[in-house]
PDB file of C-alpha atoms in Angstrom:
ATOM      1  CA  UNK A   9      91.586  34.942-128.085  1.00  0.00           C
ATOM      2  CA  UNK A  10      91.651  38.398-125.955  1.00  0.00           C
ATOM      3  CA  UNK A  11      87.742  38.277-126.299  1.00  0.00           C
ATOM      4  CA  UNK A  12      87.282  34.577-125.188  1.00  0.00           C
ATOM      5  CA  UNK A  13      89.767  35.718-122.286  1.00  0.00           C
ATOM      6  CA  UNK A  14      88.168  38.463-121.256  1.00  0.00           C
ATOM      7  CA  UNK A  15      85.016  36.498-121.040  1.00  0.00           C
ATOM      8  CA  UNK A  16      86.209  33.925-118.722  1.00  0.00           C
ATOM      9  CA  UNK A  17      87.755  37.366-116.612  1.00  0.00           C
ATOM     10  CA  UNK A  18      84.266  38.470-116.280  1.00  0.00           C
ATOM     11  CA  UNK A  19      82.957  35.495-114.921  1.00  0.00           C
ATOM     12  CA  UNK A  20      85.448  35.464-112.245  1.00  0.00           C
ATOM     13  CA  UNK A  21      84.423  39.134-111.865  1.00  0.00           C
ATOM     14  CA  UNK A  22      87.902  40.289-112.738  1.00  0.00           C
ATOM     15  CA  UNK A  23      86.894  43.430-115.166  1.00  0.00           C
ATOM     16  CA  UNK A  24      89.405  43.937-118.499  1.00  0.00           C
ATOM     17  CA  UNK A  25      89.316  48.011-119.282  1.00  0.00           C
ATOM     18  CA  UNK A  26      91.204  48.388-122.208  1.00  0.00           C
ATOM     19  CA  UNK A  27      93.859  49.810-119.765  1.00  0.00           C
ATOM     20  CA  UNK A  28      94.616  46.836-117.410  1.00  0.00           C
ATOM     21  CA  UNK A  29      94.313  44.591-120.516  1.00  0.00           C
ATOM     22  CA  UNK A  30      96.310  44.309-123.457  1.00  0.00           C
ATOM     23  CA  UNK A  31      98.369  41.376-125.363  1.00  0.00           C
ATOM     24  CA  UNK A  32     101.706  41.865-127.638  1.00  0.00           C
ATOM     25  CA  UNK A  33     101.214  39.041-129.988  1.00  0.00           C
ATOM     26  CA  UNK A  34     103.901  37.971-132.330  1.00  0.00           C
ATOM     27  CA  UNK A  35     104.180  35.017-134.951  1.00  0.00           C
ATOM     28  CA  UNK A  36     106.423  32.837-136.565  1.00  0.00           C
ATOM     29  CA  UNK A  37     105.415  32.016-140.787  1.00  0.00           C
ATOM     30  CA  UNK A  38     108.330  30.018-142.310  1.00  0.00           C
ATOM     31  CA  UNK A  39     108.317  28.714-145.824  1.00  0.00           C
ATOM     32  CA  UNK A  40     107.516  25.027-145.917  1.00  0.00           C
ATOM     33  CA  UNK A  41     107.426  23.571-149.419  1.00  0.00           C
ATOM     34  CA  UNK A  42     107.274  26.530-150.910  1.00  0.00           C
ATOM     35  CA  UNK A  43     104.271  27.796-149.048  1.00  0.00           C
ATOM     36  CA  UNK A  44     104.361  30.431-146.383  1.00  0.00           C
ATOM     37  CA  UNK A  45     102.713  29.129-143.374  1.00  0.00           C
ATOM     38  CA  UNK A  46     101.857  30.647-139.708  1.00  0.00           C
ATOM     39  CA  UNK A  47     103.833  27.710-137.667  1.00  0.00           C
ATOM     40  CA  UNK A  48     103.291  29.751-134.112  1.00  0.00           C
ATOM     41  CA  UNK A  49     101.562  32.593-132.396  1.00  0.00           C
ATOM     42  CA  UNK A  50     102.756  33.685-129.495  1.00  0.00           C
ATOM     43  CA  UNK A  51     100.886  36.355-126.818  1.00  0.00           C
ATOM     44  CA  UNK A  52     101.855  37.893-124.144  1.00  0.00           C
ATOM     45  CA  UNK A  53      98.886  39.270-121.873  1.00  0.00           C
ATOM     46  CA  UNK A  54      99.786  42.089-119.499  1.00  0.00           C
ATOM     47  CA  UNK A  55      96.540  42.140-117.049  1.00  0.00           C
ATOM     48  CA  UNK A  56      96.224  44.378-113.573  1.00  0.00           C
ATOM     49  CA  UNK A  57      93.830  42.634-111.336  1.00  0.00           C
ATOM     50  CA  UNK A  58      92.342  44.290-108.017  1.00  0.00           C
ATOM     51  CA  UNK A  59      94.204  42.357-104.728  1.00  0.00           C
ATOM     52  CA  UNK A  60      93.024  39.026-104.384  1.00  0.00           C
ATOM     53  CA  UNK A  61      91.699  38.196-107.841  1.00  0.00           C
ATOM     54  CA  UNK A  62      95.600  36.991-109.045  1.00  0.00           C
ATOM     55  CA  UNK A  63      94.966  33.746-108.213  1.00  0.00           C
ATOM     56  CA  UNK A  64      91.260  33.583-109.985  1.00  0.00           C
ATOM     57  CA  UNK A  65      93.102  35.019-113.211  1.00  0.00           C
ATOM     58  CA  UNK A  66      95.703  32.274-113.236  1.00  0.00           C
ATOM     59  CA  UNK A  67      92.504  29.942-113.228  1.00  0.00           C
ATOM     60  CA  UNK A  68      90.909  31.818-116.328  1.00  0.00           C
ATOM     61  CA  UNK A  69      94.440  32.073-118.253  1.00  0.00           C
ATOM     62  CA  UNK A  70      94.560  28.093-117.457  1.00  0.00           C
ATOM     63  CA  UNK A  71      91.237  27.578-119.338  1.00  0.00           C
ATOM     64  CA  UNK A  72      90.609  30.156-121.702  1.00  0.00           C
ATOM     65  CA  UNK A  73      91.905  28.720-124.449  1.00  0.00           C
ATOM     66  CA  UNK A  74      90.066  25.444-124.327  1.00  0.00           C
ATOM     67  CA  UNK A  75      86.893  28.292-124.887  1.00  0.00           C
ATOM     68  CA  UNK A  76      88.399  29.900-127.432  1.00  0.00           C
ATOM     69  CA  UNK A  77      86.750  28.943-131.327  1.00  0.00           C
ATOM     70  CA  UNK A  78      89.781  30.604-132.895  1.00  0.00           C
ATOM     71  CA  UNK A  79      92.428  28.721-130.918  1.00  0.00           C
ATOM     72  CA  UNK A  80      90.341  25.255-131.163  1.00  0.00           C
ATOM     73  CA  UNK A  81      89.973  25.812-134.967  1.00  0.00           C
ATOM     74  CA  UNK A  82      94.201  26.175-135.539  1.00  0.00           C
ATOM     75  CA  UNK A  83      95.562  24.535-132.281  1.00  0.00           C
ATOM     76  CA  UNK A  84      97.302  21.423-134.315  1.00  0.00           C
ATOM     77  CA  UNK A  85      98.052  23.137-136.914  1.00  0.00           C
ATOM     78  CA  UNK A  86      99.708  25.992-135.449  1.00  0.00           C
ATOM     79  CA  UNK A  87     101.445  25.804-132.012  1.00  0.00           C
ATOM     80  CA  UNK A  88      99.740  28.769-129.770  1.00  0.00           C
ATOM     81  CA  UNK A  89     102.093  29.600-126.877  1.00  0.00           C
ATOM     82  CA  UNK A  90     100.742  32.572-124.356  1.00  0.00           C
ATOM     83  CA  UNK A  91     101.882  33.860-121.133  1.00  0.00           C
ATOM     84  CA  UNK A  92     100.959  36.662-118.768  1.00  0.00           C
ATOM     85  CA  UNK A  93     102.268  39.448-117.133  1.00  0.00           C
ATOM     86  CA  UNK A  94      99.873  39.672-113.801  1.00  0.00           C
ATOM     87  CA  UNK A  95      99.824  43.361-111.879  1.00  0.00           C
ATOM     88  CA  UNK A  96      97.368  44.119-108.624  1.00  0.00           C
ATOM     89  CA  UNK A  97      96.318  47.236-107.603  1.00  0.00           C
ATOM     90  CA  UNK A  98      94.158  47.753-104.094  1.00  0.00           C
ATOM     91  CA  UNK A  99      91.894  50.097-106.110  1.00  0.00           C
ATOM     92  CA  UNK A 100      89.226  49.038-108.040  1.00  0.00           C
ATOM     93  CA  UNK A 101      89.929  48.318-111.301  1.00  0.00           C
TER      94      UNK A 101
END
C-alpha cells in the first residue's frame, strides 16, 4: 500500500524520502470458527509535504487505495482503515 501511495505522491510531484514518509500499521486477527483470520488493518501514514502540496496529498490519500493490487485483492474480506498525519515544511523536501 505505501508503494502504490507513494506512486500516486510522485505524480502529484510530492517526493516520499524515507524520512517524510513512514506508516505504523497495526491489525486486528480474531478467531472465527476456529480459524485465525486478519479481520482489519489499520495504517497510519505520517507524510511532510513542502507548503502548498497538503492539499494535492489529501487528493492522492483519497485515491490511492482504489490503485492499490494488495488492497483491491483483500478489501471485502478484510476492512482496511488508514489515516494520515500531514506535516509542511517551506524547504524542499
Amino acid at each position: 500500500m505505501m508503494g502504490t501511495l507513494a506512486g500516486v505522491l510522485a505524480e502529484k510531484q510530492i517526493p516520499t524520502p524515507a524520512e517524510n514518509f513512514r506508516a505504523a500499521v497495526e491489525g486486528d486477527i480474531e478467531d472465527v470458527d476456529g480459524v485465525l483470520k486478519i479481520l482489519k488493518i489499520n495504517a497510519k501514514y505520517h507524510l511532510t509535504v513542502p507548503t502548498g502540496k497538503d492539499e494535492e496529498a489529501k487528493q492522492a490519500l483519497g485515491l490511492y487505495l482504489t490503485k492499490c493490487p494488495a488492497s483491491q485483492s483483500v478489501i471485502g474480506c478484510i476492512n482496511i482503515l488508514d489515516s494520515t498525519e500531514i506535516r509542511t515544511t517551506p524547504d524542499e523536501v
